[in-house]
Short mmCIF file of C-alpha atoms in Angstrom, two decimals:
data_model
loop_
_atom_site.label_atom_id
_atom_site.label_comp_id
_atom_site.label_asym_id
_atom_site.label_seq_id
_atom_site.Cartn_x
_atom_site.Cartn_y
_atom_site.Cartn_z
CA UNK P 1 56.96 -44.13 34.56
CA UNK P 2 55.98 -40.81 35.94
CA UNK P 3 53.68 -40.03 33.06
CA UNK P 4 51.87 -43.60 32.74
CA UNK P 5 49.77 -46.12 34.83
CA UNK P 6 51.39 -49.59 34.52
CA UNK P 7 49.59 -52.88 35.33
CA UNK P 8 49.90 -56.71 35.56
CA UNK P 9 51.08 -57.64 32.22
CA UNK P 10 48.91 -60.95 33.03
CA UNK P 11 45.81 -59.07 31.55
CA UNK P 12 44.42 -56.98 28.46
CA UNK P 13 43.84 -53.64 30.13
CA UNK P 14 45.27 -50.32 28.55
CA UNK P 15 47.76 -50.19 31.56
CA UNK P 16 48.52 -53.89 31.35
CA UNK P 17 49.17 -53.84 27.64
CA UNK P 18 51.49 -50.85 28.10
CA UNK P 19 53.49 -53.19 30.65
CA UNK P 20 53.76 -55.89 28.28
CA UNK P 21 54.95 -53.26 25.55
CA UNK P 22 57.77 -52.02 27.88
CA UNK P 23 58.79 -55.62 29.20
CA UNK P 24 58.91 -57.33 25.72
CA UNK P 25 60.96 -54.26 24.04
CA UNK P 26 63.12 -54.30 27.14
CA UNK P 27 63.86 -57.87 26.37
CA UNK P 28 64.45 -57.13 22.87
CA UNK P 29 67.10 -54.28 23.67
CA UNK P 30 68.96 -56.03 26.17
CA UNK P 31 69.06 -59.09 23.85
CA UNK P 32 70.84 -56.41 21.23
CA UNK P 33 72.91 -55.06 23.83
CA UNK P 34 74.57 -58.60 24.36
CA UNK P 35 74.77 -59.11 20.43
CA UNK P 36 72.15 -61.96 20.89
CA UNK P 37 70.06 -62.57 18.09
CA UNK P 38 66.47 -63.22 19.03
CA UNK P 39 66.30 -65.96 16.62
CA UNK P 40 68.53 -67.93 18.55
CA UNK P 41 68.45 -66.81 21.96
CA UNK P 42 65.57 -65.83 24.66
CA UNK P 43 65.88 -63.56 27.48
CA UNK P 44 64.16 -64.70 30.76
CA UNK P 45 63.83 -61.90 33.48
CA UNK P 46 64.56 -63.21 37.09
CA UNK P 47 65.15 -61.45 40.41
CA UNK P 48 69.15 -61.69 40.05
CA UNK P 49 71.70 -63.76 39.00
CA UNK P 50 71.58 -66.25 41.59
CA UNK P 51 68.03 -66.96 40.55
CA UNK P 52 69.26 -67.44 37.03
CA UNK P 53 71.67 -70.18 38.35
CA UNK P 54 68.71 -71.77 40.28
CA UNK P 55 66.64 -71.83 37.40
CA UNK P 56 69.08 -73.79 35.32
CA UNK P 57 69.65 -76.21 38.00
CA UNK P 58 66.12 -76.97 38.91
CA UNK P 59 65.09 -77.15 35.22
CA UNK P 60 67.86 -79.67 34.70
CA UNK P 61 67.61 -81.90 37.65
CA UNK P 62 63.81 -81.66 38.99
CA UNK P 63 61.78 -83.42 36.28
CA UNK P 64 60.91 -86.48 37.40
CA UNK P 65 61.70 -88.52 34.79
CA UNK P 66 64.18 -90.92 36.26
CA UNK P 67 67.12 -88.74 35.27
CA UNK P 68 69.90 -87.62 36.89
CA UNK P 69 72.08 -84.42 36.97
CA UNK P 70 76.03 -84.85 36.90
CA UNK P 71 77.65 -81.32 37.46
CA UNK P 72 81.23 -79.88 37.05
CA UNK P 73 82.21 -76.50 37.91
CA UNK P 74 85.25 -74.39 38.05
CA UNK P 75 86.89 -73.76 41.38
CA UNK P 76 86.99 -69.82 40.66
CA UNK P 77 83.02 -70.05 40.81
CA UNK P 78 80.98 -67.87 43.10
CA UNK P 79 79.15 -69.25 45.83
CA UNK P 80 75.76 -69.64 44.14
CA UNK P 81 77.31 -71.35 41.29
CA UNK P 82 78.93 -74.00 43.75
CA UNK P 83 75.56 -74.59 45.15
CA UNK P 84 74.50 -76.37 42.30
CA UNK P 85 76.25 -79.35 43.10
CA UNK P 86 73.71 -80.12 46.13
CA UNK P 87 71.29 -80.84 43.28
CA UNK P 88 73.32 -83.00 41.44
CA UNK P 89 72.13 -86.55 42.20
CA UNK P 90 74.67 -88.18 39.88
CA UNK P 91 77.59 -86.34 41.71
CA UNK P 92 79.78 -83.41 40.85
CA UNK P 93 83.31 -82.71 40.12
CA UNK P 94 85.30 -79.33 40.64
CA UNK P 95 87.95 -78.58 38.04
CA UNK P 96 90.66 -76.87 40.27
CA UNK P 97 92.81 -75.44 37.09
CA UNK P 98 91.92 -74.45 33.58
CA UNK P 99 94.24 -77.25 32.60
CA UNK P 100 91.95 -79.96 34.01
CA UNK P 101 88.93 -78.23 31.75
CA UNK P 102 91.28 -78.49 28.52
CA UNK P 103 92.16 -81.95 29.19
CA UNK P 104 88.76 -82.91 29.81
CA UNK P 105 87.36 -81.38 26.63
CA UNK P 106 90.20 -82.53 24.69
CA UNK P 107 89.75 -86.20 25.76
CA UNK P 108 86.23 -86.24 25.49
CA UNK P 109 86.07 -88.66 28.74
CA UNK P 110 82.38 -89.61 29.52
CA UNK P 111 80.51 -88.02 32.41
CA UNK P 112 81.47 -90.16 35.42
CA UNK P 113 80.01 -91.04 38.85
CA UNK P 114 82.29 -92.71 41.25
CA UNK P 115 84.99 -93.36 38.70
CA UNK P 116 82.36 -95.33 36.71
CA UNK P 117 80.60 -94.70 33.32
CA UNK P 118 76.91 -93.96 34.28
CA UNK P 119 74.10 -94.96 31.72
CA UNK P 120 74.36 -91.91 29.13
CA UNK P 121 70.37 -91.90 28.52
CA UNK P 122 70.01 -91.74 32.33
CA UNK P 123 72.42 -88.71 32.96
CA UNK P 124 72.38 -84.87 32.00
CA UNK P 125 75.75 -83.20 32.12
CA UNK P 126 76.10 -79.55 33.31
CA UNK P 127 79.38 -77.59 33.25
CA UNK P 128 79.63 -74.19 34.87
CA UNK P 129 82.03 -71.55 35.12
CA UNK P 130 82.45 -67.59 35.65
CA UNK P 131 83.48 -65.48 32.97
CA UNK P 132 85.15 -63.61 35.42
CA UNK P 133 86.45 -64.39 38.89
CA UNK P 134 84.67 -62.17 41.43
CA UNK P 135 87.54 -62.52 43.65
CA UNK P 136 90.49 -61.30 41.68
CA UNK P 137 88.86 -60.44 38.36
CA UNK P 138 90.77 -63.18 36.26
CA UNK P 139 88.87 -63.82 33.20
CA UNK P 140 88.35 -67.41 31.91
CA UNK P 141 88.39 -68.80 28.37
CA UNK P 142 84.91 -68.09 26.72
CA UNK P 143 85.57 -70.80 23.88
CA UNK P 144 84.77 -73.71 26.34
CA UNK P 145 80.92 -73.71 25.71
CA UNK P 146 81.59 -74.03 21.94
CA UNK P 147 84.58 -76.55 22.38
CA UNK P 148 82.35 -78.71 24.58
CA UNK P 149 79.34 -78.64 22.01
CA UNK P 150 81.64 -80.13 19.23
CA UNK P 151 83.76 -82.40 21.41
CA UNK P 152 83.23 -86.21 22.04
CA UNK P 153 81.71 -85.44 25.20
CA UNK P 154 78.38 -84.45 23.56
CA UNK P 155 78.03 -87.61 21.38
CA UNK P 156 74.88 -89.31 22.61
CA UNK P 157 74.90 -87.48 25.61
CA UNK P 158 72.83 -84.59 26.86
CA UNK P 159 75.28 -81.97 28.14
CA UNK P 160 75.12 -78.28 28.38
CA UNK P 161 77.19 -75.07 29.32
CA UNK P 162 76.24 -72.66 32.07
CA UNK P 163 78.16 -69.44 32.11
CA UNK P 164 78.05 -66.88 35.02
CA UNK P 165 78.78 -63.62 33.38
CA UNK P 166 77.42 -61.61 36.38
CA UNK P 167 81.14 -60.07 37.37
CA UNK P 168 82.05 -59.77 33.56
CA UNK P 169 79.34 -57.97 32.02
CA UNK P 170 79.93 -54.83 34.32
CA UNK P 171 83.02 -53.91 32.53
CA UNK P 172 83.33 -55.99 29.44
CA UNK P 173 81.00 -56.71 26.08
CA UNK P 174 79.25 -59.93 26.57
CA UNK P 175 79.06 -61.04 22.87
CA UNK P 176 76.92 -63.81 21.97
CA UNK P 177 76.80 -63.18 18.38
CA UNK P 178 78.46 -66.29 17.34
CA UNK P 179 75.21 -68.41 18.58
CA UNK P 180 76.91 -71.72 17.65
CA UNK P 181 79.80 -71.55 20.14
CA UNK P 182 77.74 -69.52 22.81
CA UNK P 183 76.72 -70.78 26.16
CA UNK P 184 73.65 -72.55 26.31
CA UNK P 185 72.59 -70.72 29.40
CA UNK P 186 74.10 -67.58 30.86
CA UNK P 187 73.19 -65.72 33.87
CA UNK P 188 73.77 -62.14 34.71
CA UNK P 189 72.51 -59.16 36.86
CA UNK P 190 71.72 -55.67 35.51
CA UNK P 191 72.53 -53.55 38.67
CA UNK P 192 76.20 -54.61 38.02
CA UNK P 193 76.08 -52.58 34.46
CA UNK P 194 73.77 -50.01 35.12
CA UNK P 195 73.61 -49.51 39.13
CA UNK P 196 69.69 -49.75 38.68
CA UNK P 197 67.42 -51.61 38.45
CA UNK P 198 68.05 -54.79 40.58
CA UNK P 199 66.95 -57.09 38.10
CA UNK P 200 68.76 -60.20 36.63
CA UNK P 201 68.48 -62.28 33.51
CA UNK P 202 68.97 -65.67 31.97
CA UNK P 203 69.92 -65.77 28.41
CA UNK P 204 68.97 -69.16 26.99
CA UNK P 205 70.01 -70.47 23.73
CA UNK P 206 66.88 -71.39 22.01
CA UNK P 207 68.52 -74.67 20.71
CA UNK P 208 69.04 -75.75 24.36
CA UNK P 209 65.76 -74.20 25.81
CA UNK P 210 63.75 -77.35 25.80
CA UNK P 211 65.68 -78.84 28.74
CA UNK P 212 64.35 -76.34 31.10
CA UNK P 213 60.74 -77.11 30.04
CA UNK P 214 60.72 -80.36 31.55
CA UNK P 215 60.74 -78.82 35.29
CA UNK P 216 57.47 -80.18 37.02
CA UNK P 217 56.85 -76.51 38.61
CA UNK P 218 54.67 -74.06 37.22
CA UNK P 219 53.80 -70.54 38.27
CA UNK P 220 51.05 -67.86 37.46
CA UNK P 221 51.64 -66.67 33.59
CA UNK P 222 53.48 -69.83 32.41
CA UNK P 223 50.07 -72.11 31.86
CA UNK P 224 47.32 -72.16 29.66
CA UNK P 225 44.99 -73.97 31.95
CA UNK P 226 45.10 -75.43 35.23
CA UNK P 227 42.41 -78.17 36.74
CA UNK P 228 42.66 -78.70 40.35
CA UNK P 229 41.78 -82.17 42.14
CA UNK P 230 43.46 -85.48 42.83
CA UNK P 231 42.59 -87.68 40.05
CA UNK P 232 41.64 -84.78 37.90
CA UNK P 233 44.73 -82.76 38.56
CA UNK P 234 46.05 -81.56 34.94
CA UNK P 235 47.79 -78.54 33.46
CA UNK P 236 49.02 -77.21 30.25
CA UNK P 237 52.12 -75.21 30.06
CA UNK P 238 52.38 -72.32 27.50
CA UNK P 239 53.72 -73.26 24.13
CA UNK P 240 54.69 -70.23 22.84
CA UNK P 241 57.90 -68.27 23.58
CA UNK P 242 60.45 -69.64 25.84
CA UNK P 243 60.56 -67.07 28.26
CA UNK P 244 56.54 -67.41 28.65
CA UNK P 245 56.94 -70.88 30.09
CA UNK P 246 59.88 -69.64 32.67
CA UNK P 247 58.81 -66.45 34.14
CA UNK P 248 56.91 -67.20 37.17
CA UNK P 249 54.27 -65.00 38.48
CA UNK P 250 53.76 -61.13 38.03
CA UNK P 251 57.18 -59.87 35.95
CA UNK P 252 58.74 -57.02 37.88
CA UNK P 253 57.61 -54.71 35.36
CA UNK P 254 58.38 -51.31 36.78
CA UNK P 255 62.06 -52.53 37.12
CA UNK P 256 62.11 -54.14 33.58
CA UNK P 257 60.31 -50.88 32.53
CA UNK P 258 63.42 -49.03 34.07
CA UNK P 259 65.89 -50.88 32.08
CA UNK P 260 64.89 -48.32 29.22
CA UNK P 261 66.19 -45.40 31.15
CA UNK P 262 69.43 -47.31 32.53
CA UNK P 263 70.32 -48.31 28.93
CA UNK P 264 70.04 -44.81 27.60
CA UNK P 265 71.60 -42.93 30.33
CA UNK P 266 74.56 -45.49 29.93
CA UNK P 267 74.83 -45.42 26.25
CA UNK P 268 74.86 -41.56 26.48
CA UNK P 269 77.45 -41.19 29.13
CA UNK P 270 79.80 -44.06 27.66
CA UNK P 271 79.12 -44.85 24.18
CA UNK P 272 79.78 -48.45 24.42
CA UNK P 273 80.99 -51.39 26.59
CA UNK P 274 84.16 -51.47 24.52
CA UNK P 275 84.66 -47.81 25.98
CA UNK P 276 84.06 -48.80 29.47
CA UNK P 277 86.32 -51.91 29.19
CA UNK P 278 89.37 -49.90 27.95
CA UNK P 279 88.66 -47.17 30.53
CA UNK P 280 88.63 -49.46 33.11
CA UNK P 281 91.34 -51.81 32.28
CA UNK P 282 93.87 -48.74 31.85
CA UNK P 283 92.80 -47.77 35.49
CA UNK P 284 93.14 -51.19 36.94
CA UNK P 285 96.51 -51.56 35.13
CA UNK P 286 97.68 -48.47 36.72
CA UNK P 287 96.69 -49.05 40.22
CA UNK P 288 98.11 -52.67 39.87
CA UNK P 289 101.40 -51.47 38.89
CA UNK P 290 101.43 -48.95 41.69
CA UNK P 291 100.51 -51.61 44.36
CA UNK P 292 102.96 -54.09 43.20
CA UNK P 293 105.78 -51.45 43.61
CA UNK P 294 104.62 -50.39 46.98
CA UNK P 295 107.52 -51.17 49.46
CA UNK P 296 108.22 -50.28 53.38
CA UNK P 297 111.60 -48.71 53.86
CA UNK P 298 113.44 -51.87 54.48
CA UNK P 299 112.35 -52.97 51.12
CA UNK P 300 109.53 -55.38 52.20
CA UNK P 301 106.71 -55.55 49.91
CA UNK P 302 103.47 -54.01 51.20
CA UNK P 303 100.95 -55.97 49.13
CA UNK P 304 100.57 -59.28 48.52
CA UNK P 305 98.67 -59.48 45.19
CA UNK P 306 96.45 -62.43 44.09
CA UNK P 307 96.72 -62.61 40.55
CA UNK P 308 96.11 -65.61 38.27
CA UNK P 309 98.81 -67.30 36.63
CA UNK P 310 97.63 -66.23 33.11
CA UNK P 311 96.32 -62.83 33.98
CA UNK P 312 97.72 -59.63 32.57
CA UNK P 313 96.51 -56.23 33.36
CA UNK P 314 97.27 -55.12 30.11
CA UNK P 315 95.15 -57.44 28.42
CA UNK P 316 91.30 -57.21 29.09
CA UNK P 317 90.80 -60.72 27.60
CA UNK P 318 92.63 -62.47 30.67
CA UNK P 319 91.90 -59.86 33.07
CA UNK P 320 89.16 -57.57 34.49
CA UNK P 321 89.35 -54.27 36.56
CA UNK P 322 89.59 -56.02 39.78
CA UNK P 323 92.45 -56.44 42.18
CA UNK P 324 92.91 -58.79 45.32
CA UNK P 325 95.32 -58.25 47.79
CA UNK P 326 96.16 -58.42 51.45
CA UNK P 327 98.74 -56.40 53.26
CA UNK P 328 101.82 -56.91 55.78
CA UNK P 329 103.71 -54.41 58.02
CA UNK P 330 107.59 -54.13 57.62
CA UNK P 331 108.02 -56.83 59.89
CA UNK P 332 105.88 -59.30 57.79
CA UNK P 333 102.96 -59.18 60.03
CA UNK P 334 99.29 -59.46 58.39
CA UNK P 335 97.19 -56.28 58.58
CA UNK P 336 93.74 -57.22 59.42
CA UNK P 337 91.27 -56.76 56.52
CA UNK P 338 88.51 -55.35 58.84
CA UNK P 339 90.87 -52.55 60.46
CA UNK P 340 91.65 -51.92 56.81
CA UNK P 341 88.12 -51.46 55.66
CA UNK P 342 87.12 -49.44 58.71
CA UNK P 343 90.05 -46.94 57.79
CA UNK P 344 88.81 -46.97 54.27
CA UNK P 345 85.28 -45.90 55.39
CA UNK P 346 86.57 -43.10 57.63
CA UNK P 347 88.53 -41.97 54.51
CA UNK P 348 85.53 -42.05 52.20
CA UNK P 349 86.22 -45.21 50.37
CA UNK P 350 83.80 -48.13 49.92
CA UNK P 351 85.29 -51.52 48.92
CA UNK P 352 84.85 -55.10 49.79
CA UNK P 353 86.89 -57.39 51.87
CA UNK P 354 86.46 -61.04 53.28
CA UNK P 355 85.75 -64.31 51.41
CA UNK P 356 83.79 -62.32 48.99
CA UNK P 357 81.62 -65.50 48.05
CA UNK P 358 84.38 -67.25 46.30
CA UNK P 359 85.57 -70.06 48.48
CA UNK P 360 87.64 -71.82 45.76
CA UNK P 361 89.53 -68.80 45.24
CA UNK P 362 90.03 -67.99 48.67
CA UNK P 363 91.18 -71.53 49.69
CA UNK P 364 93.72 -71.35 46.36
CA UNK P 365 95.06 -67.94 46.73
CA UNK P 366 95.32 -67.96 50.68
CA UNK P 367 96.66 -71.69 50.58
CA UNK P 368 94.13 -72.72 52.75
CA UNK P 369 93.36 -76.53 52.65
CA UNK P 370 89.98 -78.01 53.70
CA UNK P 371 91.60 -79.13 57.08
CA UNK P 372 92.45 -75.60 57.79
CA UNK P 373 89.28 -74.13 56.89
CA UNK P 374 87.13 -76.71 58.81
CA UNK P 375 89.68 -75.89 61.80
CA UNK P 376 88.98 -72.02 61.23
CA UNK P 377 85.32 -72.66 61.27
CA UNK P 378 85.52 -74.87 64.28
CA UNK P 379 87.43 -72.04 66.38
CA UNK P 380 84.70 -69.30 65.14
CA UNK P 381 85.28 -68.34 61.86
CA UNK P 382 82.09 -66.89 60.13
CA UNK P 383 81.50 -65.01 56.82
CA UNK P 384 81.64 -61.37 57.71
CA UNK P 385 83.04 -61.58 61.40
CA UNK P 386 86.35 -59.85 62.36
CA UNK P 387 88.34 -63.23 62.28
CA UNK P 388 91.25 -61.75 59.95
CA UNK P 389 94.15 -63.81 60.66
CA UNK P 390 94.24 -67.57 61.96
CA UNK P 391 97.28 -69.88 62.39
CA UNK P 392 99.55 -67.13 60.69
CA UNK P 393 97.25 -67.00 57.30
CA UNK P 394 94.89 -64.56 56.43
CA UNK P 395 91.10 -65.75 56.28
CA UNK P 396 90.00 -63.30 53.35
CA UNK P 397 91.16 -60.58 51.10
CA UNK P 398 90.77 -57.00 50.23
CA UNK P 399 89.00 -56.29 46.84
CA UNK P 400 89.08 -52.90 44.85
CA UNK P 401 87.65 -52.70 41.47
CA UNK P 402 86.91 -50.08 38.83
CA UNK P 403 83.49 -49.14 37.10
CA UNK P 404 82.64 -46.98 34.37
CA UNK P 405 82.46 -43.89 36.53
CA UNK P 406 86.01 -44.15 37.98
CA UNK P 407 88.85 -42.11 36.93
CA UNK P 408 92.51 -41.23 37.54
CA UNK P 409 91.73 -39.02 40.77
CA UNK P 410 90.11 -42.35 42.11
CA UNK P 411 93.56 -44.03 41.69
CA UNK P 412 95.57 -41.28 43.27
CA UNK P 413 93.27 -40.76 46.09
CA UNK P 414 93.49 -44.67 46.82
CA UNK P 415 97.14 -44.55 47.00
CA UNK P 416 97.28 -41.71 49.19
CA UNK P 417 95.24 -43.82 51.55
CA UNK P 418 97.56 -46.55 51.11
CA UNK P 419 100.30 -44.30 52.36
CA UNK P 420 99.20 -44.83 55.88
CA UNK P 421 100.29 -48.46 55.68
CA UNK P 422 103.57 -47.89 54.45
CA UNK P 423 106.61 -47.73 57.18
CA UNK P 424 109.02 -45.54 55.23
CA UNK P 425 111.71 -45.92 58.16
CA UNK P 426 114.45 -48.72 57.28
CA UNK P 427 114.17 -50.23 60.99
CA UNK P 428 114.72 -54.08 60.67
CA UNK P 429 113.58 -54.88 64.32
CA UNK P 430 110.27 -56.11 65.06
CA UNK P 431 107.93 -53.74 67.55
CA UNK P 432 107.06 -55.91 70.27
CA UNK P 433 103.60 -54.60 70.44
CA UNK P 434 103.21 -55.60 66.56
CA UNK P 435 101.99 -59.26 67.03
CA UNK P 436 99.47 -58.33 70.12
CA UNK P 437 97.99 -55.84 68.27
CA UNK P 438 97.48 -57.26 65.12
CA UNK P 439 95.90 -60.30 66.84
CA UNK P 440 93.10 -58.17 68.24
CA UNK P 441 92.00 -57.35 64.75
CA UNK P 442 90.61 -60.80 64.53
CA UNK P 443 87.60 -59.67 66.98
CA UNK P 444 85.05 -57.73 66.69
CA UNK P 445 85.26 -53.92 67.68
CA UNK P 446 87.90 -51.09 66.60
CA UNK P 447 91.37 -52.64 67.37
CA UNK P 448 94.31 -51.16 68.62
CA UNK P 449 95.84 -51.45 65.26
CA UNK P 450 93.06 -49.32 63.76
CA UNK P 451 93.69 -46.67 66.49
CA UNK P 452 97.22 -46.74 65.77
CA UNK P 453 96.85 -46.39 62.29
CA UNK P 454 94.20 -43.65 62.77
CA UNK P 455 96.80 -41.77 64.68
CA UNK P 456 99.16 -42.05 61.99
CA UNK P 457 96.76 -40.94 59.32
CA UNK P 458 96.31 -37.89 61.34
CA UNK P 459 92.78 -37.27 59.61
CA UNK P 460 90.55 -38.49 56.68
CA UNK P 461 91.19 -37.64 53.23
CA UNK P 462 89.43 -34.63 52.05
CA UNK P 463 90.77 -34.53 48.71
CA UNK P 464 87.79 -34.17 46.01
CA UNK P 465 89.24 -37.55 44.22
CA UNK P 466 88.38 -39.67 47.28
CA UNK P 467 84.63 -38.33 47.19
CA UNK P 468 84.50 -38.27 43.24
CA UNK P 469 82.50 -41.06 41.55
CA UNK P 470 85.01 -43.57 43.06
CA UNK P 471 83.82 -47.11 42.90
CA UNK P 472 85.86 -49.66 44.62
CA UNK P 473 83.85 -52.74 44.79
CA UNK P 474 80.95 -52.50 47.28
CA UNK P 475 78.72 -54.74 49.10
CA UNK P 476 75.26 -55.43 48.15
CA UNK P 477 72.88 -58.13 49.96
CA UNK P 478 71.28 -60.05 47.25
CA UNK P 479 69.20 -63.02 48.12
CA UNK P 480 71.04 -63.76 51.18
CA UNK P 481 74.39 -63.72 49.37
CA UNK P 482 77.05 -60.89 49.20
CA UNK P 483 77.60 -60.04 45.55
CA UNK P 484 79.88 -56.75 43.98
CA UNK P 485 77.51 -53.93 43.65
CA UNK P 486 77.76 -50.95 41.18
CA UNK P 487 77.68 -48.67 43.66
CA UNK P 488 79.54 -45.08 43.34
CA UNK P 489 80.75 -42.43 45.65
CA UNK P 490 79.70 -39.17 44.39
CA UNK P 491 80.64 -35.83 46.01
#
């Protein structure tokens, strides 16, 4: 990039042709990275994972042919995946448990709207789920798309699968080599894998790609001819490769060219995603064990860890390297997530707290009913504000996760930091000030709880492990929503 002039690929100049070459070779290399055969898959470059999800939703529901979309999604879905339901004119269904999906697939019940069967020719079905929960790292069954394709649900019906792989691909090998059982559409983000560039992709199974070509919108680069006017208005969409009809406007050719560098460095440092997966899984299992056994002097548990029913930190097929938890004092009072994050920042640790853009996971694991969530909202709870506990329950979680650059020193540094929150005395009495101190953590500013804990910690940790390549789920604002970032602390 330093040695060459790159131009808009929608031209035939030398600089434009060079950009086209970089973009197309990057496309092929990334398909290879995900073990996706170019004969069966195409890769569409987009701004981020959310843009990929939106492209699918708009392609299926907004094509003016008097057909409606019915949407089914898993409760572990990221906010951006949940948002597709607003475009589903035939209604939507949330699968709250894996067992509900299993029952749906095995029984082959037709798509429903208001409890009644729709005219099958008038409804398009879309089933979406995350490969990995972005809240607690639980990994969901990846055989659902293949089973959907061969189930009775597909008989005479147009039903597609959408996989949100954004959290999964950061530390696991996405394997699309079995095209017959692969998702129809897979959304992901490259910055979660490489840290840079800020770019996303939609991987489309070519056998299903026609469903996205019915969208009415067209942008620069996706059409061969356009005629303006009222009665004369006409256009012809490109009929070549699928991505040519879906990548609206000028591609992010500099970012796409940077993928070559990112991929080269990643492979040189780590060898393969299998290596990354094994390494991160080992670290997460070790930290989980340490946190789970952490106790106050009166034997009360320090951490409440939100782990899936089938998740096993020693099995990367069921659990990613992410741990979601909250803390309690020796007297059972919740420690505010905002206080925890402030102290972590002072100690050189970046992590994420709050609702983490996973409304279903938060509601389920924190046992918050829809009524309670509405009441909390009415009382002032908003995404990112300091209301940490309401009506005796936490409003969000603390999330830590590991990446390729993490190491065992990071685990040890984090556990030293966690010692701040452990009451090693054995007294059972409740300090009269505890409740007042922690109630202050619901609001903005440094609470008295934080000041007290700062005094107990004496000084920030200056151990090399605290600042050495520690990745503990950082925050990045992407198209208006917070998502996990591949951010590292480097000494």
